[in-house]
PDB file of N, CA and C in Angstrom:
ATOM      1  N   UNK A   1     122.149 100.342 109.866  1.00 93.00           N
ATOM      2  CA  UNK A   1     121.028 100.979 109.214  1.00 93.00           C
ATOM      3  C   UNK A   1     121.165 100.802 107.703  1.00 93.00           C
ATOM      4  N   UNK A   2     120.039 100.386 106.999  1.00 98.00           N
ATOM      5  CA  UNK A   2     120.333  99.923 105.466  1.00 98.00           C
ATOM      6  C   UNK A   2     120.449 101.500 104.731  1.00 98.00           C
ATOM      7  N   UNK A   3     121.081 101.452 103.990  1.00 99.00           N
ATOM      8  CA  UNK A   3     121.381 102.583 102.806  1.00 99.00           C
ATOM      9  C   UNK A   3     120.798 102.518 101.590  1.00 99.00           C
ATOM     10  N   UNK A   4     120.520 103.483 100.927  1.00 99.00           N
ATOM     11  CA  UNK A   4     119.659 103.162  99.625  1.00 99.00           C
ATOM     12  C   UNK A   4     120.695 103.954  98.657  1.00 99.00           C
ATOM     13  N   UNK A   5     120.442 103.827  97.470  1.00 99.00           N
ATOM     14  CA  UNK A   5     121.142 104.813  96.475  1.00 99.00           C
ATOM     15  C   UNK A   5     119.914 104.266  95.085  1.00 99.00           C
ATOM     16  N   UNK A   6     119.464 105.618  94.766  1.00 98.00           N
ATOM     17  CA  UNK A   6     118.393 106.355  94.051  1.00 98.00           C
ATOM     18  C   UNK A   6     119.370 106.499  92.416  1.00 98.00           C
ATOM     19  N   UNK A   7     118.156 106.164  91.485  1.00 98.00           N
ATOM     20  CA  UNK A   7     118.578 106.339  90.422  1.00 98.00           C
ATOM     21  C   UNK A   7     117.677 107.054  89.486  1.00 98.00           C
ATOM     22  N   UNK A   8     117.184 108.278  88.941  1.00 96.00           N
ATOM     23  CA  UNK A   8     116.388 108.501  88.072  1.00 96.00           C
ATOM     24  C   UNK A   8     117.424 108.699  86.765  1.00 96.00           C
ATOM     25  N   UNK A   9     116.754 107.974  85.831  1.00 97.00           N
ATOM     26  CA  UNK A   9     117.395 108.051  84.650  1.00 97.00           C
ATOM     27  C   UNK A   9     116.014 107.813  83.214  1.00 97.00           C
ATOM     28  N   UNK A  10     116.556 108.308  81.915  1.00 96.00           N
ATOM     29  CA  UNK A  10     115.438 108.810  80.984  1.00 96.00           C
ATOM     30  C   UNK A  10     116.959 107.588  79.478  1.00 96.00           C
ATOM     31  N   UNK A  11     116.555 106.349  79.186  1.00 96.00           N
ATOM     32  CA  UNK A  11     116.495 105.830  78.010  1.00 96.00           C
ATOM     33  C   UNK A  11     117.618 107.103  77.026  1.00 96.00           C
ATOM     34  N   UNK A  12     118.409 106.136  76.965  1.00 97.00           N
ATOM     35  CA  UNK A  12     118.581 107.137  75.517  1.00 97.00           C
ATOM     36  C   UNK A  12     119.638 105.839  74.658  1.00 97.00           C
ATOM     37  N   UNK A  13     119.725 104.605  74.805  1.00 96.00           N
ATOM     38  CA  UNK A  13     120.092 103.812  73.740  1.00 96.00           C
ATOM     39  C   UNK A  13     120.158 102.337  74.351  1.00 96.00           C
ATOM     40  N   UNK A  14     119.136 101.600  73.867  1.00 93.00           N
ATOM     41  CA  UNK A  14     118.389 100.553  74.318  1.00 93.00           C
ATOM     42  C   UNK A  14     119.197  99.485  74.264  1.00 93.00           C
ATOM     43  N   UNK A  15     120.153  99.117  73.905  1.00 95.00           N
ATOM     44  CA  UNK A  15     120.944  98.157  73.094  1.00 95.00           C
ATOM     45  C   UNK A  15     121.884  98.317  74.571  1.00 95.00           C
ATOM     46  N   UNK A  16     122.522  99.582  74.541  1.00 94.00           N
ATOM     47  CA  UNK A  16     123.986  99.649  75.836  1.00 94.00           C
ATOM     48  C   UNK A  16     122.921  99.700  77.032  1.00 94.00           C
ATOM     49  N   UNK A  17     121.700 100.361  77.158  1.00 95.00           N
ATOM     50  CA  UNK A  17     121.489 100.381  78.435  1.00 95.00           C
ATOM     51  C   UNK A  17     120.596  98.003  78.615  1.00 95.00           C
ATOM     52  N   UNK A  18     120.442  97.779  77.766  1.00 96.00           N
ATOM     53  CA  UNK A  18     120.090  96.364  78.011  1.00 96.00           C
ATOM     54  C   UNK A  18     120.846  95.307  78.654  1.00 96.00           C
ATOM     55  N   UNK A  19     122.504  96.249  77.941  1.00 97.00           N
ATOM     56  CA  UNK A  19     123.662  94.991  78.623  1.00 97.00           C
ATOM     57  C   UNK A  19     124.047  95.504  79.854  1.00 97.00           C
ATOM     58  N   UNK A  20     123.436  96.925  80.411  1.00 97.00           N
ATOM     59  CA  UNK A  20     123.976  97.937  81.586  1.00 97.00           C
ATOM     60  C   UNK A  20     123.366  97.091  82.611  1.00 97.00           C
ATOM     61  N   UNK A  21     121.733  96.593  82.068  1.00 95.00           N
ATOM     62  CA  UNK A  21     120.636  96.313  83.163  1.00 95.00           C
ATOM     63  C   UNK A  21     121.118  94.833  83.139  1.00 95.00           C
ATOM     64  N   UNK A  22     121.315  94.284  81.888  1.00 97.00           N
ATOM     65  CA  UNK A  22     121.526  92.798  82.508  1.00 97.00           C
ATOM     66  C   UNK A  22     122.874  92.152  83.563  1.00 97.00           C
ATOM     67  N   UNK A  23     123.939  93.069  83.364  1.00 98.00           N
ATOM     68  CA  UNK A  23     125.346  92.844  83.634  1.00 98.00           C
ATOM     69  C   UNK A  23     125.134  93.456  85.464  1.00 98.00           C
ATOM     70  N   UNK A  24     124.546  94.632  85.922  1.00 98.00           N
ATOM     71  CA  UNK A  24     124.357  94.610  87.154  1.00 98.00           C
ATOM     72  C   UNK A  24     124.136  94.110  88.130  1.00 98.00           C
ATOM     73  N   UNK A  25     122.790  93.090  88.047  1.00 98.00           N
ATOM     74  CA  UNK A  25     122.590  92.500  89.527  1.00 98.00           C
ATOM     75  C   UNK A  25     124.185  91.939  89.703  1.00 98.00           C
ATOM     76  N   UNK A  26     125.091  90.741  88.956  1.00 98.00           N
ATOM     77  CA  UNK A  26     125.548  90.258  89.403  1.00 98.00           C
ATOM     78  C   UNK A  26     126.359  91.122  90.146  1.00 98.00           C
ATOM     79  N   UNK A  27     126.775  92.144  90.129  1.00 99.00           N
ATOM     80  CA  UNK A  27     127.734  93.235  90.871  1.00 99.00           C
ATOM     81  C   UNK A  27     127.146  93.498  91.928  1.00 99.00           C
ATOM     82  N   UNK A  28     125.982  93.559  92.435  1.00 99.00           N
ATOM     83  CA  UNK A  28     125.741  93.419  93.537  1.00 99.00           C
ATOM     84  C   UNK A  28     125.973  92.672  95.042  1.00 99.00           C
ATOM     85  N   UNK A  29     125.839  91.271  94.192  1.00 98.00           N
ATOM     86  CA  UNK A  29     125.635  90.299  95.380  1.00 98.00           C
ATOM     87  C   UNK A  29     126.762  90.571  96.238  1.00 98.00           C
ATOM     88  N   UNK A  30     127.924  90.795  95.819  1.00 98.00           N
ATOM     89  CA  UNK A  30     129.374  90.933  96.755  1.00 98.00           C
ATOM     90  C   UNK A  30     128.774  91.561  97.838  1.00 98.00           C
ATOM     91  N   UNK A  31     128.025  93.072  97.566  1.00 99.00           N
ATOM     92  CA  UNK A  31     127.848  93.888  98.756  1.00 99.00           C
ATOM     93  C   UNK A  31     126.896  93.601  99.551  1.00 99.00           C
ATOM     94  N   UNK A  32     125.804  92.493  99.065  1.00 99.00           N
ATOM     95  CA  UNK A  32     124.576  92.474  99.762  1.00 99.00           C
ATOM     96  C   UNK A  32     123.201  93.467  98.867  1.00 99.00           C
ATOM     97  N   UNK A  33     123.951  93.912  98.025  1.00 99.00           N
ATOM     98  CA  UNK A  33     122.608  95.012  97.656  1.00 99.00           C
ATOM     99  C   UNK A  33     121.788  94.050  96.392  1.00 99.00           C
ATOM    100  N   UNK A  34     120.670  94.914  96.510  1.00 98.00           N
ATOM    101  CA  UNK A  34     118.932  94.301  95.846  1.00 98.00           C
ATOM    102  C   UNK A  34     118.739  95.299  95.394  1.00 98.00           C
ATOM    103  N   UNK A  35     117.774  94.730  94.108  1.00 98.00           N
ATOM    104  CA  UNK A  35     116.492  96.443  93.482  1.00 98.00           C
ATOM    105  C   UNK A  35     115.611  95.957  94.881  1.00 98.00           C
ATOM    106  N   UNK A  36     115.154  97.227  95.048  1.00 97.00           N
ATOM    107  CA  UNK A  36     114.332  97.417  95.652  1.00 97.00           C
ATOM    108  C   UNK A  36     112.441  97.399  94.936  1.00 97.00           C
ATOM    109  N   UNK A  37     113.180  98.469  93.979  1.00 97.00           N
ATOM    110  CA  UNK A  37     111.977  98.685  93.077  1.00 97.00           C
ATOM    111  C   UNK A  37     112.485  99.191  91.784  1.00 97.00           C
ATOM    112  N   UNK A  38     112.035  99.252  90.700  1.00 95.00           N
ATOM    113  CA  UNK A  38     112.261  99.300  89.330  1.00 95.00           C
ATOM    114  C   UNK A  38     111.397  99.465  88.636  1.00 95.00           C
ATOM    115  N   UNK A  39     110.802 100.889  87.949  1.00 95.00           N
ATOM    116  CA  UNK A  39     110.488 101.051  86.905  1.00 95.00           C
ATOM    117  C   UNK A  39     109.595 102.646  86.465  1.00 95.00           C
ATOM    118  N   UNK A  40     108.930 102.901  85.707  1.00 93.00           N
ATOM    119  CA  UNK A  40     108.701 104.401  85.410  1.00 93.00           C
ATOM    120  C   UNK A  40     107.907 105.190  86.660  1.00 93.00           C
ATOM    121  N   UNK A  41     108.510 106.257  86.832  1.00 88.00           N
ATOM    122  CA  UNK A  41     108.081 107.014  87.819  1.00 88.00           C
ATOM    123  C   UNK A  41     107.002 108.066  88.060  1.00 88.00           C
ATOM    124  N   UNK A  42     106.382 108.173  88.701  1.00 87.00           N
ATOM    125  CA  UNK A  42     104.993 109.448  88.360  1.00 87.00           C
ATOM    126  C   UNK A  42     105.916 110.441  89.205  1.00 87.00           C
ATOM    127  N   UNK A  43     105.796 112.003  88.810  1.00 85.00           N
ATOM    128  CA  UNK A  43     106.310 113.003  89.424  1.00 85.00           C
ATOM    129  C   UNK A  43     104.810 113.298  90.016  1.00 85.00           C
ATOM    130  N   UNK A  44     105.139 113.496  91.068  1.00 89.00           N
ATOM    131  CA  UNK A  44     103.977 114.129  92.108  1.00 89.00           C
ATOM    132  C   UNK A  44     103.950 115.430  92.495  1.00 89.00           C
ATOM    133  N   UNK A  45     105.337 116.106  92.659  1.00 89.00           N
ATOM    134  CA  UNK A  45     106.169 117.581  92.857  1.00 89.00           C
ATOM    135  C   UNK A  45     107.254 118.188  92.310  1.00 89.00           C
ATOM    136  N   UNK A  46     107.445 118.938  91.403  1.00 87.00           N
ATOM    137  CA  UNK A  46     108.570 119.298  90.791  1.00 87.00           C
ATOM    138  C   UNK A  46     108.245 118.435  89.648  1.00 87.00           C
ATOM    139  N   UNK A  47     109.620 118.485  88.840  1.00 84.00           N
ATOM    140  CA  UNK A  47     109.698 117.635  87.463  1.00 84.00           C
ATOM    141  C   UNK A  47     111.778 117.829  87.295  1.00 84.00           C
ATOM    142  N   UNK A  48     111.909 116.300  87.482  1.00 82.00           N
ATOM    143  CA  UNK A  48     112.950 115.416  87.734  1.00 82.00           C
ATOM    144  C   UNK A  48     113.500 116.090  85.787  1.00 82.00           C
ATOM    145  N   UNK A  49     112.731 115.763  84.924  1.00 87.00           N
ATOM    146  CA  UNK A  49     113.118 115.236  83.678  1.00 87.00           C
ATOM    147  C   UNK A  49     113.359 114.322  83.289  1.00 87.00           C
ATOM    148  N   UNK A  50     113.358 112.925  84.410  1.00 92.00           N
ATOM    149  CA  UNK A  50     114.044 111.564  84.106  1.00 92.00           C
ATOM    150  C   UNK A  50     112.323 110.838  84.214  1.00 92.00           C
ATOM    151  N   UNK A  51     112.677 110.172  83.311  1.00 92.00           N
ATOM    152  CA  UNK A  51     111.336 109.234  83.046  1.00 92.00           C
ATOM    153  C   UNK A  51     111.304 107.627  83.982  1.00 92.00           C
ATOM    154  N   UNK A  52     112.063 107.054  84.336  1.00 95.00           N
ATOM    155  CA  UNK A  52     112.121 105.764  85.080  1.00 95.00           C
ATOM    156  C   UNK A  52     113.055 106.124  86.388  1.00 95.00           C
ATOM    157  N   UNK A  53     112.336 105.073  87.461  1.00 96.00           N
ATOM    158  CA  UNK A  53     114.061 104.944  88.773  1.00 96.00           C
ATOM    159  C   UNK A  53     114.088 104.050  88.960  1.00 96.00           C
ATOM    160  N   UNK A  54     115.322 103.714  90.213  1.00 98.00           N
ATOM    161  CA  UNK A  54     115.218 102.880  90.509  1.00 98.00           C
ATOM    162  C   UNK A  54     115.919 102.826  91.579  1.00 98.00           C
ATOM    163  N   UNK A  55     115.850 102.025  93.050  1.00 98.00           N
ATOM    164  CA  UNK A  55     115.965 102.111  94.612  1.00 98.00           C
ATOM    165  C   UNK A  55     116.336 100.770  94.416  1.00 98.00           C
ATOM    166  N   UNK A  56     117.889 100.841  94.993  1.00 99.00           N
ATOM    167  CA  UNK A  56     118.775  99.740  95.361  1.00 99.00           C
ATOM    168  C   UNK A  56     118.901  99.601  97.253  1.00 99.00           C
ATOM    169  N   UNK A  57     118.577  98.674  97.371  1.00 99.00           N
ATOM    170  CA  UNK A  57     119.144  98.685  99.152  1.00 99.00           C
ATOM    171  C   UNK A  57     120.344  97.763  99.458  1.00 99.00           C
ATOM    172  N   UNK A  58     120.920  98.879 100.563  1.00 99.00           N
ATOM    173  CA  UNK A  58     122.670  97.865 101.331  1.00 99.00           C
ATOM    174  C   UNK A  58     122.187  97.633 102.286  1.00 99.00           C
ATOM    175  N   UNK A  59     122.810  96.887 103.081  1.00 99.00           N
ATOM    176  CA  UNK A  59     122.957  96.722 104.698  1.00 99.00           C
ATOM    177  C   UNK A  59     123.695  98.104 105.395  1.00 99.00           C
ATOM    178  N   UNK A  60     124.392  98.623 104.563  1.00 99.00           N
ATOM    179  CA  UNK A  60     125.194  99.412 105.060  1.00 99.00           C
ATOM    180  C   UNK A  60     125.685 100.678 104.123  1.00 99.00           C
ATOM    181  N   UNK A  61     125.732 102.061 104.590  1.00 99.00           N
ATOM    182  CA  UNK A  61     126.472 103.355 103.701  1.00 99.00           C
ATOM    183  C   UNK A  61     127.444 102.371 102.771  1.00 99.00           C
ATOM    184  N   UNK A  62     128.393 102.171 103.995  1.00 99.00           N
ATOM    185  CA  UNK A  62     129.834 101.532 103.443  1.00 99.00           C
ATOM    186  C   UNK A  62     129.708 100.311 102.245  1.00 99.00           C
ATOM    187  N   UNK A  63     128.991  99.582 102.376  1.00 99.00           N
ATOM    188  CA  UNK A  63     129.015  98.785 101.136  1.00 99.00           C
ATOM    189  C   UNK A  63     128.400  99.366  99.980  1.00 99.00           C
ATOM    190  N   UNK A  64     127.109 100.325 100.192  1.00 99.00           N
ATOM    191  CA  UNK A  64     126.647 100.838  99.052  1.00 99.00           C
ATOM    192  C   UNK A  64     128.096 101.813  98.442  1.00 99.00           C
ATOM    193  N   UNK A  65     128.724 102.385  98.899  1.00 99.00           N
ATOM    194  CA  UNK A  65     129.429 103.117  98.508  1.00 99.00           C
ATOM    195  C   UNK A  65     130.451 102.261  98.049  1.00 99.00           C
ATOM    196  N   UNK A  66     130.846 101.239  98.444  1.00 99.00           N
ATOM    197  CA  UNK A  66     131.741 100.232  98.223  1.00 99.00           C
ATOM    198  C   UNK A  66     131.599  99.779  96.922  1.00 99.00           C
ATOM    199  N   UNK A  67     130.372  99.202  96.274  1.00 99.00           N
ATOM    200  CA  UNK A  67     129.603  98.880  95.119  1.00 99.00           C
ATOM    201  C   UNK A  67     129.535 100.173  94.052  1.00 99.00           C
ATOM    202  N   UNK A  68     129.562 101.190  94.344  1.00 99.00           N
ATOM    203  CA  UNK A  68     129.423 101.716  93.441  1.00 99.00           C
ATOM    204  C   UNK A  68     131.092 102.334  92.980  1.00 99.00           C
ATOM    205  N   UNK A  69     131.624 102.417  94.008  1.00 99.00           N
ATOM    206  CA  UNK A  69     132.853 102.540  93.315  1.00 99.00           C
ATOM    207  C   UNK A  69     133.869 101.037  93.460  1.00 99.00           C
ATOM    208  N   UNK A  70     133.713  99.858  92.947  1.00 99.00           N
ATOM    209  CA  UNK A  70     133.891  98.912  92.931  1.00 99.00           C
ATOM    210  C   UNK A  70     134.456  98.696  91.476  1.00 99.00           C
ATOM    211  N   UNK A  71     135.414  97.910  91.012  1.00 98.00           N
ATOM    212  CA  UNK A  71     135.866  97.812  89.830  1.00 98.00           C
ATOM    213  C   UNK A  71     134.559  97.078  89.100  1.00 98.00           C
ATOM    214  N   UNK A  72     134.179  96.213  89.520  1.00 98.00           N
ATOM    215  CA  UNK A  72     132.917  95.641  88.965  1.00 98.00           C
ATOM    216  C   UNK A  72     131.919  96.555  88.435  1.00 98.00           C
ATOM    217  N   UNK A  73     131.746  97.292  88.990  1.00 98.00           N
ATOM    218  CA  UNK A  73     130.268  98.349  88.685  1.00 98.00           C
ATOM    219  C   UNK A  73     130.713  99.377  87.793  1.00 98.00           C
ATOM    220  N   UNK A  74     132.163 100.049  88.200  1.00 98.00           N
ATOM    221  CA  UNK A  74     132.713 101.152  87.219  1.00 98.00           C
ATOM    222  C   UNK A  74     133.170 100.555  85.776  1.00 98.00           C
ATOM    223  N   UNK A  75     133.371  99.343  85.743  1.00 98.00           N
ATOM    224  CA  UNK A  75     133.410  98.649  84.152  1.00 98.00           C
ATOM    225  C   UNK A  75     132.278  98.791  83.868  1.00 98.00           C
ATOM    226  N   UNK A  76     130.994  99.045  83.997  1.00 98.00           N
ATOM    227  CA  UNK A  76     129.616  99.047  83.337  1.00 98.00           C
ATOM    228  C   UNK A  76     129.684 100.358  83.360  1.00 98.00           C
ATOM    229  N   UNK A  77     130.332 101.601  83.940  1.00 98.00           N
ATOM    230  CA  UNK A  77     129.653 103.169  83.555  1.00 98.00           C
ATOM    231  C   UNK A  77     129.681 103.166  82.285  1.00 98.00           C
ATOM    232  N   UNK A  78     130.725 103.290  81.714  1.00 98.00           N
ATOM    233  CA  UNK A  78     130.440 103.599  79.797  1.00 98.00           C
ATOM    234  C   UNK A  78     129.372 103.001  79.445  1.00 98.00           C
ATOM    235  N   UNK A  79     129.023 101.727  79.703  1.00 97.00           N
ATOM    236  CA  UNK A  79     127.613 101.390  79.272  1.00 97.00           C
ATOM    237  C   UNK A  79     126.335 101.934  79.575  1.00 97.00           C
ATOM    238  N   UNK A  80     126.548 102.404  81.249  1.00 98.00           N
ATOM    239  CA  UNK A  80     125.451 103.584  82.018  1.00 98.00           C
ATOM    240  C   UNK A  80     125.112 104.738  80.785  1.00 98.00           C
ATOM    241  N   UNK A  81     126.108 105.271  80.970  1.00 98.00           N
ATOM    242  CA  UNK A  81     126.708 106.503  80.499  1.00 98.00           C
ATOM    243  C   UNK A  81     126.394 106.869  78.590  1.00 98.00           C
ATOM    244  N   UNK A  82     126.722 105.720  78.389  1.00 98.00           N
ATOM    245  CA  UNK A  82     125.775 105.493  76.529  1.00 98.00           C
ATOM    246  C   UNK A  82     124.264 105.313  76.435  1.00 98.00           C
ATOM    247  N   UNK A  83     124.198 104.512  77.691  1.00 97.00           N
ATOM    248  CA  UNK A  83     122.377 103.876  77.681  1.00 97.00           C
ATOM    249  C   UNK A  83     121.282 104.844  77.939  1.00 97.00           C
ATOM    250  N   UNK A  84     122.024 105.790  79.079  1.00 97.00           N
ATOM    251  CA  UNK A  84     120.777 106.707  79.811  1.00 97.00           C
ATOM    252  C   UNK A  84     121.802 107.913  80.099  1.00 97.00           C
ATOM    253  N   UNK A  85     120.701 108.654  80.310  1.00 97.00           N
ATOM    254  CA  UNK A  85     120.821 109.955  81.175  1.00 97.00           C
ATOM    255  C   UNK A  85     120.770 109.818  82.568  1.00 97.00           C
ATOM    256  N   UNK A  86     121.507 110.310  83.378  1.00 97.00           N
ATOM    257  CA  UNK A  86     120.583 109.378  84.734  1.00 97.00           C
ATOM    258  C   UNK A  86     121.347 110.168  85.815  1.00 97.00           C
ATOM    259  N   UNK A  87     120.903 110.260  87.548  1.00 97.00           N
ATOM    260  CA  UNK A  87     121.016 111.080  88.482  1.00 97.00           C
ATOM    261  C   UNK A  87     121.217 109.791  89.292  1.00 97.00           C
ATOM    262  N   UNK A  88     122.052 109.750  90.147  1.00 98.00           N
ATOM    263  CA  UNK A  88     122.653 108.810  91.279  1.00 98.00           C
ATOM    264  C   UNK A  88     122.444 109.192  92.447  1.00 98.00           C
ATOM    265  N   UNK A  89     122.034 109.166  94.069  1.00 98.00           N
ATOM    266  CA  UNK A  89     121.961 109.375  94.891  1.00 98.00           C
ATOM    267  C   UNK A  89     122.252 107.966  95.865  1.00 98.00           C
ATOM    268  N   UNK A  90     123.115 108.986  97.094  1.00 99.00           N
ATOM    269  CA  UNK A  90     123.317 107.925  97.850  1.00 99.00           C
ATOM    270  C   UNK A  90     122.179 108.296  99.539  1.00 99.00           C
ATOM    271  N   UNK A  91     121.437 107.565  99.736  1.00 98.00           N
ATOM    272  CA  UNK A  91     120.622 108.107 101.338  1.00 98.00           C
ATOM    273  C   UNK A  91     120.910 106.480 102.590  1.00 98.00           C
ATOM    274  N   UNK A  92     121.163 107.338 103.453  1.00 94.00           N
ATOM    275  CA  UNK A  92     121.285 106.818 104.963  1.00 94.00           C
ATOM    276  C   UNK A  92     122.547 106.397 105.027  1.00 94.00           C
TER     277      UNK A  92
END
């Protein structure tokens, strides 16, 4: 069953989050994971506070989880982590 992991996150330094967004896909391919979709979000219910998301898909829990705690991907948090504000979720 494919797994997703959810990202709402709100801009906060364009420069670290540019090398965050460009340096990712390649960290992917190992696991199999894709954007799904990418880019500013309409709140329909509630209010997130995060202005953009974004929906990654695995083949599997285990690789999404694999990828995100992967040496590859955790060398880009400080860059996450300078660039945006942002909420992580892992589903299925």
């Amino acid at each position: 069953m494919p797994a997703y992991i959810t990202v709402n996150f709100t801009p906060t330094d364009k420069e670290k989050l540019q090398h965050y967004g460009a340096s990712v896909p390649e960290t992917l391919v190992k696991y199999s994971g894709e954007y799904l979709v990418k880019g500013p979000s309409e709140q329909l219910h509630g209010n997130t506070g995060f202005q953009m998301q974004v929906i990654l898909v695995f083949p599997t829990r285990d690789l999404a989880s694999a990828w995100y705690n992967s040496a590859e991907y955790q060398a880009l948090v400080p860059f996450r982590n300078a660039g945006m504000n942002s909420q992580f979720q892992l589903i299925g």
